[in-house]
JSON list of C-alpha atoms in Angstrom, two decimals:
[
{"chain": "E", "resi": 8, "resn": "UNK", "atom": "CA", "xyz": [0.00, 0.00, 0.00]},
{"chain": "E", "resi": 9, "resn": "UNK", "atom": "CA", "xyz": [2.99, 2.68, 0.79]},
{"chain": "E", "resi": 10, "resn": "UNK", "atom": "CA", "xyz": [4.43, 2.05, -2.47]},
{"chain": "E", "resi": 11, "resn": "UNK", "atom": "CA", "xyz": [1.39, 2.22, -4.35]},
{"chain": "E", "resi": 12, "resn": "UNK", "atom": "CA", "xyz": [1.07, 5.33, -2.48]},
{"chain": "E", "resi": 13, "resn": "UNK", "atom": "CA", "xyz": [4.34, 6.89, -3.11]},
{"chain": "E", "resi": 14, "resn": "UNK", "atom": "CA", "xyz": [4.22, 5.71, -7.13]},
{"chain": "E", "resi": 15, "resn": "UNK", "atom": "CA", "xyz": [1.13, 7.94, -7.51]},
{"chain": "E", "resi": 16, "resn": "UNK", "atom": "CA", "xyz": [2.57, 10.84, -5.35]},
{"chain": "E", "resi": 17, "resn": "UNK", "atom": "CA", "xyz": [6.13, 10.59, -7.12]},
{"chain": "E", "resi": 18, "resn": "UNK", "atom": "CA", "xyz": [4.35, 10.73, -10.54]},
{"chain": "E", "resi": 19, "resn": "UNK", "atom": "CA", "xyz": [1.96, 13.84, -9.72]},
{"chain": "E", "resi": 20, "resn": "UNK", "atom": "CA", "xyz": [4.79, 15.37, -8.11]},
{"chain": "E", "resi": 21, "resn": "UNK", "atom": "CA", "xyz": [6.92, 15.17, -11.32]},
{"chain": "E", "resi": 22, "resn": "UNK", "atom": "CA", "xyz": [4.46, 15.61, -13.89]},
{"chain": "E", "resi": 23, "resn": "UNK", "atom": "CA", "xyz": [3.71, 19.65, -11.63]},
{"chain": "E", "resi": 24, "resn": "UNK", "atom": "CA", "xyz": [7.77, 19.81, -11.28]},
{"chain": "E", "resi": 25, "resn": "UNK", "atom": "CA", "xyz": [8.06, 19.48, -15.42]},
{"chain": "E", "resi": 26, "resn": "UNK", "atom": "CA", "xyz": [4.94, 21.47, -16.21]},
{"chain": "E", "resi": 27, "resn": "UNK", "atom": "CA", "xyz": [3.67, 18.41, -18.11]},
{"chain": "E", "resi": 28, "resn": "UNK", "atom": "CA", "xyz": [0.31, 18.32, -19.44]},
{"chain": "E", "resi": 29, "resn": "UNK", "atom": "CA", "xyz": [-2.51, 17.18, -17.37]},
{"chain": "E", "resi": 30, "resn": "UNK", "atom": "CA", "xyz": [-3.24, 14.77, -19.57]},
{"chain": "E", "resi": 31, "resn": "UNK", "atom": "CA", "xyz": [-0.60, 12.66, -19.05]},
{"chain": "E", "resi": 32, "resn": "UNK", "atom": "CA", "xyz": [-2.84, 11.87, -15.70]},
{"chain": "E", "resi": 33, "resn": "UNK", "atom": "CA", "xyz": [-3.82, 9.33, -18.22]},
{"chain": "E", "resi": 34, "resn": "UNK", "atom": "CA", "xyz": [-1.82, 8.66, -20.88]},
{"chain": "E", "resi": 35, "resn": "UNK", "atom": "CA", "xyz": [1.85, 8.77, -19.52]},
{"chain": "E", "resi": 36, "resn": "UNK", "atom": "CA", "xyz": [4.35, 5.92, -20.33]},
{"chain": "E", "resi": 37, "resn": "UNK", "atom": "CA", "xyz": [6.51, 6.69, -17.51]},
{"chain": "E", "resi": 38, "resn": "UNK", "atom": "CA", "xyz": [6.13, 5.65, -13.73]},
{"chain": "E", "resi": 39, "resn": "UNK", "atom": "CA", "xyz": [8.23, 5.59, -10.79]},
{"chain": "E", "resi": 40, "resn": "UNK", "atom": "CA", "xyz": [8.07, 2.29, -9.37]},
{"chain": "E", "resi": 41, "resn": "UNK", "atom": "CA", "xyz": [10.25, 0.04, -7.08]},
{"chain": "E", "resi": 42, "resn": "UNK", "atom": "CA", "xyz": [11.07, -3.62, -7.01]},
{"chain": "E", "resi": 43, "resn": "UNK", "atom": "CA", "xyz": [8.03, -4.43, -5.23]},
{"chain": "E", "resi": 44, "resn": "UNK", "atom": "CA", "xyz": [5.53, -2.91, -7.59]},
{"chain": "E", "resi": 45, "resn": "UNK", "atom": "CA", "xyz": [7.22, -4.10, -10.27]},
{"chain": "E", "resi": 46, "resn": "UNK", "atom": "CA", "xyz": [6.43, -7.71, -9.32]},
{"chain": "E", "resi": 47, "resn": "UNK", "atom": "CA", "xyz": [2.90, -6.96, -8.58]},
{"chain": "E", "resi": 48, "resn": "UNK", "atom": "CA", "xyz": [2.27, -5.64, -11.77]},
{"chain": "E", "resi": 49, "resn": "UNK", "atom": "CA", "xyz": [4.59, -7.88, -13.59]},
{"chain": "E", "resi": 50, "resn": "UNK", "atom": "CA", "xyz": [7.04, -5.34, -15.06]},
{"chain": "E", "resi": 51, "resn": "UNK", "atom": "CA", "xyz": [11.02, -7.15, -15.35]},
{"chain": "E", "resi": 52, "resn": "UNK", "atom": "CA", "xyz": [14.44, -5.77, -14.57]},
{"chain": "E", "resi": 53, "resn": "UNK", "atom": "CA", "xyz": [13.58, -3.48, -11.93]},
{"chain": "E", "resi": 54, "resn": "UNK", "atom": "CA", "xyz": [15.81, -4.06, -8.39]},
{"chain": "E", "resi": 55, "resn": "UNK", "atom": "CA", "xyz": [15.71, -2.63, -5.09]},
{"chain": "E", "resi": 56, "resn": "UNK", "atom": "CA", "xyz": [13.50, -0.33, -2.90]},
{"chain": "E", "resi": 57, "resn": "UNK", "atom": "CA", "xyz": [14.47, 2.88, -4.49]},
{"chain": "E", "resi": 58, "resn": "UNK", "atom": "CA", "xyz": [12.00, 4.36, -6.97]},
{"chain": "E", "resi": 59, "resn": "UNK", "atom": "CA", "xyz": [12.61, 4.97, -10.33]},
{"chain": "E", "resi": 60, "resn": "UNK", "atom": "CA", "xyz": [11.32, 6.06, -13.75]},
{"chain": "E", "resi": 61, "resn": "UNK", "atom": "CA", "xyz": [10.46, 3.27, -15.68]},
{"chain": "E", "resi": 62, "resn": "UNK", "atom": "CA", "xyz": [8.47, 2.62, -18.96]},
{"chain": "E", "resi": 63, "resn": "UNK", "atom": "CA", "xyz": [4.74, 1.20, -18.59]},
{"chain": "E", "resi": 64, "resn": "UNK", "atom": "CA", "xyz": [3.59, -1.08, -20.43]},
{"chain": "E", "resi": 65, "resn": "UNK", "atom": "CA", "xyz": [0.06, -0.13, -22.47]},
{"chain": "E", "resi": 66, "resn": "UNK", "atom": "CA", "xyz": [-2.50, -1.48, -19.81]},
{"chain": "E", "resi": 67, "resn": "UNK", "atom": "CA", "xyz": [-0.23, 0.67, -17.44]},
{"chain": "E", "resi": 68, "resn": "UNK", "atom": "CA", "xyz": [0.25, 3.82, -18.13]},
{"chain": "E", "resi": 69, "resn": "UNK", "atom": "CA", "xyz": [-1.39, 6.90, -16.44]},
{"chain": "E", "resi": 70, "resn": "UNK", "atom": "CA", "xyz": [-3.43, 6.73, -13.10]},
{"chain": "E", "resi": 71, "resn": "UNK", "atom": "CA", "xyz": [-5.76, 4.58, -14.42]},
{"chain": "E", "resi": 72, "resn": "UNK", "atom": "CA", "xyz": [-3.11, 1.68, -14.34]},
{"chain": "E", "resi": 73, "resn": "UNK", "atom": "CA", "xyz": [-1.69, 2.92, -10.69]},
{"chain": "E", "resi": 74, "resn": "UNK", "atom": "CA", "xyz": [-2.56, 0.29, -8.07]},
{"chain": "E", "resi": 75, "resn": "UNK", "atom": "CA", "xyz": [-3.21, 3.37, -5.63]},
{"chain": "E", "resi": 76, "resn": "UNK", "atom": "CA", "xyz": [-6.50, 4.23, -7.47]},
{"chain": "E", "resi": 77, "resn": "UNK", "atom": "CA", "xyz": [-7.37, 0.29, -8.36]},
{"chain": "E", "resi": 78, "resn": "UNK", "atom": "CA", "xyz": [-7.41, -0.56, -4.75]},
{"chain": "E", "resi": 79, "resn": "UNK", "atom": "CA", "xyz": [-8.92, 2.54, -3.54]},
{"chain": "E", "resi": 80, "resn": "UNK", "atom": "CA", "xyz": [-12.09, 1.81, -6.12]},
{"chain": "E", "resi": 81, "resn": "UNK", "atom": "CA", "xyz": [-12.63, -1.60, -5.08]},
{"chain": "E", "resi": 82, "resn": "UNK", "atom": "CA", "xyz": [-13.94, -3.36, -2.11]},
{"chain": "E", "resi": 83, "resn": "UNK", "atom": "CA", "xyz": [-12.03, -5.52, 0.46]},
{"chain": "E", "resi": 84, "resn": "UNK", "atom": "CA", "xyz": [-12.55, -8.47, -1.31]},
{"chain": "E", "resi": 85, "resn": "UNK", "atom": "CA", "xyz": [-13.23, -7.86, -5.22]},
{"chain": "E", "resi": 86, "resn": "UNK", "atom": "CA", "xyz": [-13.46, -5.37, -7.15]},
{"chain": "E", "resi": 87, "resn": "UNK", "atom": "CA", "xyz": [-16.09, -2.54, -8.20]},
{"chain": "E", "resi": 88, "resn": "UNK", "atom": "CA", "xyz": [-17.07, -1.49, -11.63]},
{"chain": "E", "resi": 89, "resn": "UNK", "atom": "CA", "xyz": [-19.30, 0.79, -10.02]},
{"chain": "E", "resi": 90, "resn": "UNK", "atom": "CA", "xyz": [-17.20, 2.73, -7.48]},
{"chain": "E", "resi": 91, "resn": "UNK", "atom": "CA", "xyz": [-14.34, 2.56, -10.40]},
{"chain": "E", "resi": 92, "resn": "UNK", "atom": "CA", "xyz": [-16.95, 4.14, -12.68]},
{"chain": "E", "resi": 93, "resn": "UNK", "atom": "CA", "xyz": [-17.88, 6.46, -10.43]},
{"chain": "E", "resi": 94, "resn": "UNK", "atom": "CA", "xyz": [-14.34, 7.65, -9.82]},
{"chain": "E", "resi": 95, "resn": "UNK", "atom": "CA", "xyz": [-13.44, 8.00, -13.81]},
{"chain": "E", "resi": 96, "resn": "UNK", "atom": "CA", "xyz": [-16.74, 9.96, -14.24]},
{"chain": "E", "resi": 97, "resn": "UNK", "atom": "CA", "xyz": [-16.39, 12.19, -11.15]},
{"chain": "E", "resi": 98, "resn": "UNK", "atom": "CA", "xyz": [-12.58, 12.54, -10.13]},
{"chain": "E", "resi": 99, "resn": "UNK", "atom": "CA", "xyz": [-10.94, 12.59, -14.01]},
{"chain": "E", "resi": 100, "resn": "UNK", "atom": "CA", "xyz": [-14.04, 13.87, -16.08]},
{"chain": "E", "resi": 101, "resn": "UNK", "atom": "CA", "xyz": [-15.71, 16.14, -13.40]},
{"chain": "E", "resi": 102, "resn": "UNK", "atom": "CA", "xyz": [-19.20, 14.33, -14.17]},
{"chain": "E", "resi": 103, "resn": "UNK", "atom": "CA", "xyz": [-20.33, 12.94, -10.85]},
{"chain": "E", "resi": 104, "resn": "UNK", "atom": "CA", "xyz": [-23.50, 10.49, -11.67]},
{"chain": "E", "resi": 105, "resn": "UNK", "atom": "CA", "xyz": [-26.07, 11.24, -9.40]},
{"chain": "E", "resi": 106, "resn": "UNK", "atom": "CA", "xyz": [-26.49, 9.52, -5.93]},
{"chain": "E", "resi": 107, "resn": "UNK", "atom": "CA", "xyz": [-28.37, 6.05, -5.47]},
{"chain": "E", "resi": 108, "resn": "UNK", "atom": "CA", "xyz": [-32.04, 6.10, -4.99]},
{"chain": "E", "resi": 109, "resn": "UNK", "atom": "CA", "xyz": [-33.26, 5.49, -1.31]},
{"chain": "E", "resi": 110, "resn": "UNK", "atom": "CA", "xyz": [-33.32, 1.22, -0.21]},
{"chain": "E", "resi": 111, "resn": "UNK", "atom": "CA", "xyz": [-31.10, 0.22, -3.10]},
{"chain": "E", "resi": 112, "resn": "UNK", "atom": "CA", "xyz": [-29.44, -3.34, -1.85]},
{"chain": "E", "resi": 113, "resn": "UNK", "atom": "CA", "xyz": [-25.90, -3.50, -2.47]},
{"chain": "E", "resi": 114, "resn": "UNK", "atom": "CA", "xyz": [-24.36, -5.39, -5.21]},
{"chain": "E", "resi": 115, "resn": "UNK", "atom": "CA", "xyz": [-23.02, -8.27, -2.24]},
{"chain": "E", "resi": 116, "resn": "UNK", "atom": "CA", "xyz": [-27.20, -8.10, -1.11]},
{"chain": "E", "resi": 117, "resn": "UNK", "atom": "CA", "xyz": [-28.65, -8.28, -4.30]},
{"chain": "E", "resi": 118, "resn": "UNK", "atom": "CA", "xyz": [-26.73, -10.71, -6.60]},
{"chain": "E", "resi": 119, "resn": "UNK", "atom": "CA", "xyz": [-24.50, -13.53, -4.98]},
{"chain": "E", "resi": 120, "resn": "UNK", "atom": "CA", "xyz": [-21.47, -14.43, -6.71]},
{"chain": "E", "resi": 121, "resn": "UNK", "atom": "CA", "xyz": [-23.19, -18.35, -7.68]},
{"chain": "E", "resi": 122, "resn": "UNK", "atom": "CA", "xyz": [-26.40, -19.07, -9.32]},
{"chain": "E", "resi": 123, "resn": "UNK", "atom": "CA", "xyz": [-27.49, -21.95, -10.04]},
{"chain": "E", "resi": 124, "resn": "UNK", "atom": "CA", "xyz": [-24.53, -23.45, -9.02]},
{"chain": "E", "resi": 125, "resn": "UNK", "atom": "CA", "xyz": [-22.56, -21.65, -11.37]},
{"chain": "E", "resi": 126, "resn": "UNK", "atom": "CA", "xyz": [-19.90, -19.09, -10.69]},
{"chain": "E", "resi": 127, "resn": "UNK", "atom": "CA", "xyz": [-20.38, -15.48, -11.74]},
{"chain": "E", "resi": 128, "resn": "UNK", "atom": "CA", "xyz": [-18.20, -12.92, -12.00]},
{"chain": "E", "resi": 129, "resn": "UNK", "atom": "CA", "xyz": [-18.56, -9.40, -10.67]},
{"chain": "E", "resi": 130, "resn": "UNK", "atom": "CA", "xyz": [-19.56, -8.17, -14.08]},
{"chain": "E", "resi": 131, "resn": "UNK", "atom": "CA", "xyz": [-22.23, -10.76, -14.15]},
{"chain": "E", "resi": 132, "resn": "UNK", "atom": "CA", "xyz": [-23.66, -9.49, -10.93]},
{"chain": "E", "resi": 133, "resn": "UNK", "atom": "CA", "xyz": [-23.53, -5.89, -11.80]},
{"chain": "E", "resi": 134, "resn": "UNK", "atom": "CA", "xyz": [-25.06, -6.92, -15.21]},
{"chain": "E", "resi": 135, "resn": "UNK", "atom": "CA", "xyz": [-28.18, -8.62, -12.85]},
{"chain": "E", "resi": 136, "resn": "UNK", "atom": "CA", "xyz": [-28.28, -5.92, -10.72]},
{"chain": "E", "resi": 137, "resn": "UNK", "atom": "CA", "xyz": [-28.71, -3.35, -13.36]},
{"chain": "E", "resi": 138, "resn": "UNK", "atom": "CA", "xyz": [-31.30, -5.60, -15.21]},
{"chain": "E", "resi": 139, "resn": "UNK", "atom": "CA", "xyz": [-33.78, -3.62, -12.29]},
{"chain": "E", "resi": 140, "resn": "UNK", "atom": "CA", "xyz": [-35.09, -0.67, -14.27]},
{"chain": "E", "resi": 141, "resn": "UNK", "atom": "CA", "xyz": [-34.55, 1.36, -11.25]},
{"chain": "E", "resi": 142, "resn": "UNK", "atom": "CA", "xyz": [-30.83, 0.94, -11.44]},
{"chain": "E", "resi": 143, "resn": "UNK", "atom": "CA", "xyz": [-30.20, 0.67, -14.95]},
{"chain": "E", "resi": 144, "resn": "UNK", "atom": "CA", "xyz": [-30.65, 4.59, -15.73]},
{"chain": "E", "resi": 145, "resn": "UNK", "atom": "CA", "xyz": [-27.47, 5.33, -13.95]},
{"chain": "E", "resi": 146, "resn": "UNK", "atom": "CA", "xyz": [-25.42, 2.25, -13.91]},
{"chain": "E", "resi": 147, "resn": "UNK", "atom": "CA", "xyz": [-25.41, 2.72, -18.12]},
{"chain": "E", "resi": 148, "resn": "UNK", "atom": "CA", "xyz": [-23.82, 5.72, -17.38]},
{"chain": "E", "resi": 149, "resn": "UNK", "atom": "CA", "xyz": [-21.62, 4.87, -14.39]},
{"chain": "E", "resi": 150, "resn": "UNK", "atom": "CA", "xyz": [-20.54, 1.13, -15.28]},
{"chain": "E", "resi": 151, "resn": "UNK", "atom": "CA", "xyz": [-19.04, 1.54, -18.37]},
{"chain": "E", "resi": 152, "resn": "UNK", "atom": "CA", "xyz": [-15.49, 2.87, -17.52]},
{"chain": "E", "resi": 153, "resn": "UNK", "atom": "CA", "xyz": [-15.51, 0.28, -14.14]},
{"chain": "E", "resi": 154, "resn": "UNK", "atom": "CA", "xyz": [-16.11, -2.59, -16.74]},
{"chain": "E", "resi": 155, "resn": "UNK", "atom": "CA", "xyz": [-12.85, -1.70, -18.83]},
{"chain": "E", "resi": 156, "resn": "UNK", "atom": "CA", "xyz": [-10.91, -1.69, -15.68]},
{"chain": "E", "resi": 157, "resn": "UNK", "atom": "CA", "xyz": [-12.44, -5.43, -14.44]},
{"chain": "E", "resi": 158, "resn": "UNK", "atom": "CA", "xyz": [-8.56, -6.94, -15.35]},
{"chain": "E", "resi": 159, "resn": "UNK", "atom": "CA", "xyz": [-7.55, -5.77, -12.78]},
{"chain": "E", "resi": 160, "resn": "UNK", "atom": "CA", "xyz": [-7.83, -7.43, -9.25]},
{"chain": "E", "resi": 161, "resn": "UNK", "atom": "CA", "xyz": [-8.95, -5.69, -6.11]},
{"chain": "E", "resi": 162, "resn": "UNK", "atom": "CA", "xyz": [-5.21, -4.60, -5.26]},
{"chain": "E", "resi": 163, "resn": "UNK", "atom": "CA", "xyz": [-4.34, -3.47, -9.14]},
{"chain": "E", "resi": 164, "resn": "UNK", "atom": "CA", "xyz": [-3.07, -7.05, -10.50]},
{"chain": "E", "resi": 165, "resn": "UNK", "atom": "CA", "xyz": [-3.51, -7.81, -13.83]},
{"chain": "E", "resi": 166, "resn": "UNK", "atom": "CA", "xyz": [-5.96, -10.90, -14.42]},
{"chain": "E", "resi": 167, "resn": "UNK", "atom": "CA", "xyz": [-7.18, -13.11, -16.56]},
{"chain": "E", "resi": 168, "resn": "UNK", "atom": "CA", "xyz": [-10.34, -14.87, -14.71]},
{"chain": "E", "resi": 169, "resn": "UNK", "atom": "CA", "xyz": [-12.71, -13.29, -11.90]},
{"chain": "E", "resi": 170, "resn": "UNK", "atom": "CA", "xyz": [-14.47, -16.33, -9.82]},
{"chain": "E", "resi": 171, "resn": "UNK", "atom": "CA", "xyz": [-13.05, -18.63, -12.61]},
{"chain": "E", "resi": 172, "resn": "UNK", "atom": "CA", "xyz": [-14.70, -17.02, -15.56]},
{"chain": "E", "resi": 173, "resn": "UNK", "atom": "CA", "xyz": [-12.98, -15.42, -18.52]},
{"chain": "E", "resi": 174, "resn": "UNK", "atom": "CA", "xyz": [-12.36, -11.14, -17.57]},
{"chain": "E", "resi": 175, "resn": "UNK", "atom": "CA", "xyz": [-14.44, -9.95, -20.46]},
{"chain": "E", "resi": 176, "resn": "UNK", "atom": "CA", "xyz": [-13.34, -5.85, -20.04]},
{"chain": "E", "resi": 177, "resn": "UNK", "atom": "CA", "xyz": [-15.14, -4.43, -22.73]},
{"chain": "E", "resi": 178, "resn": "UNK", "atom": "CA", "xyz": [-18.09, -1.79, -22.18]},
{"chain": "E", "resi": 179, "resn": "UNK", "atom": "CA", "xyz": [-20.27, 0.60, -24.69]},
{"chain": "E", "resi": 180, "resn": "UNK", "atom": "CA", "xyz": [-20.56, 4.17, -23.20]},
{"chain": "E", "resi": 181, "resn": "UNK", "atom": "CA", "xyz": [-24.27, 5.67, -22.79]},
{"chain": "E", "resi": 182, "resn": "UNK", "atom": "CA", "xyz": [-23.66, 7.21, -26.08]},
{"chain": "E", "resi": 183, "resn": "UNK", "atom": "CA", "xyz": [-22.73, 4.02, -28.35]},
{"chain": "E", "resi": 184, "resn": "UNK", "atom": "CA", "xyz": [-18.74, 4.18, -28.10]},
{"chain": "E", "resi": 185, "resn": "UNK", "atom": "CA", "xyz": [-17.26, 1.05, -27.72]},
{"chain": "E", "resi": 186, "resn": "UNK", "atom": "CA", "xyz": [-14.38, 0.54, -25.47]},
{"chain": "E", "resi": 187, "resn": "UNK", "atom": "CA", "xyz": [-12.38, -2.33, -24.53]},
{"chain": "E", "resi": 188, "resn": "UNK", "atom": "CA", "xyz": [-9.70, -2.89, -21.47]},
{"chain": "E", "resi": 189, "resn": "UNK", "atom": "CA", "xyz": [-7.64, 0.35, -20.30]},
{"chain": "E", "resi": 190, "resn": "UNK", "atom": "CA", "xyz": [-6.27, 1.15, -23.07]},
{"chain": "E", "resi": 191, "resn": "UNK", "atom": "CA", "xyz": [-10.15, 1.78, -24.65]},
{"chain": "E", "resi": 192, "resn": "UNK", "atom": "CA", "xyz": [-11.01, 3.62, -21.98]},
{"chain": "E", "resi": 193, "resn": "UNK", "atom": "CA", "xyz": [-8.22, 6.12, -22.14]},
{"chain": "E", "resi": 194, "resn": "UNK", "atom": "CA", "xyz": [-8.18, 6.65, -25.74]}
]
C-alpha cells in the first residue's frame, strides 16, 4: 500500500515539477516504481527499494493503471465497476452520476457471486443488478469505464479470470462508443 502510495505521489509530483500536461494523468508511459511494484504488476528488470522512472507497459500507463486508485475503487474483497466508474466519471471527467435512490441493496445483497450453481463474475452481478429498471438509468452511465478496468484485481493485478470465468473488459458508453480494457477507456 505505501508504495502504491508513493508511485502515484512521485508521478503527480513530477508531472507539476516538469509542467507536463494534465493529460498525461492518463496517458503517460513513464512511472516511478520500485522492485516491489514491479512484481505486482509484472514489469522485469527493476531491483531494489528505491523508486525509479520506468516505462509502462500499455495497460499501465497513467493513473488509471496505478494500483493506488485500483485498490482505492474496489472493495475488500473484489473489485467494483461501479465505485471505479464512479471515480473516472467524477474525479478525471468532473461528471459525478447522481447519488443512489433510497433502499437500493448493495451489489453483495442483491446478486451472490453463484447461481445456479454456477460461478459469476462481478460483471455478471452488476449486469443482474442493473437488469432492475430502477438501477439501470445510472449504472449505463456509471458502469461503463468500471467494466474496462475489471482486469484488474482488487489490489491493481492484472488478471485473466474473476471467480473462474474469462475477464471480459469491454463496455459501450451511454452514447454508443465502444471501449475495450484500459487502453479503450483512455483513448
Amino acid at each position: 500500500a505505501r508504495a502504491m502510495r508513493r508511485q502515484t505521489e512521485l508521478d503527480v509530483a513530477d508531472l507539476v515539477t516538469r509542467d507536463g500536461s494534465v493529460l498525461e494523468l492518463i496517458s503517460s508511459d513513464r512511472s516511478h516504481i520500485n522492485e516491489q511494484l514491479a512484481v505486482h504488476y509484472g514489469i522485469a528488470n527493476v531491483r531494489g527499494d528505491n523508486f525509479r522512472v520506468v516505462t509502462m507497459p500499455a495497460v499501465r500507463r497513467g493513473l488509471l493503471g496505478h494500483g493506488s486508485i485500483l485498490t482505492l475503487t474496489s472493495l475488500g474483497t473484489r473489485t467494483s465497476p461501479v465505485l471505479r466508474g464512479k471515480w473516472v466519471l467524477d474525479v478525471l471527467l468532473g461528471t459525478p452520476p447522481p447519488p443512489p435512490p433510497p433502499n437500493v441493496p448493495a451489489l453483495d445483497d442483491s446478486v451472490k457471486p453463484m447461481r445456479d450453481g454456477t460461478p459469476l463474475s462481478t460483471r455478471q452481478r452488476v449486469e443482474a443488478h442493473r437488469s432492475n429498471p430502477a438501477c439501470s438509468g445510472c449504472h449505463r452511465v456509471i458502469d461503463p469505464p468500471g467494466m474496462t478496468l475489471e482486469s484488474f484485481d482488487a489490489t491493481g493485478a492484472w488478471r485473466d479470470t474473476d471467480n473462474g470465468v474469462a475477464i471480459d473488459a469491454t463496455a459501450q458508453m451511454y452514447d454508443g462508443r465502444q471501449m475495450s480494457g484500459p487502453v479503450g477507456l483512455r483513448a
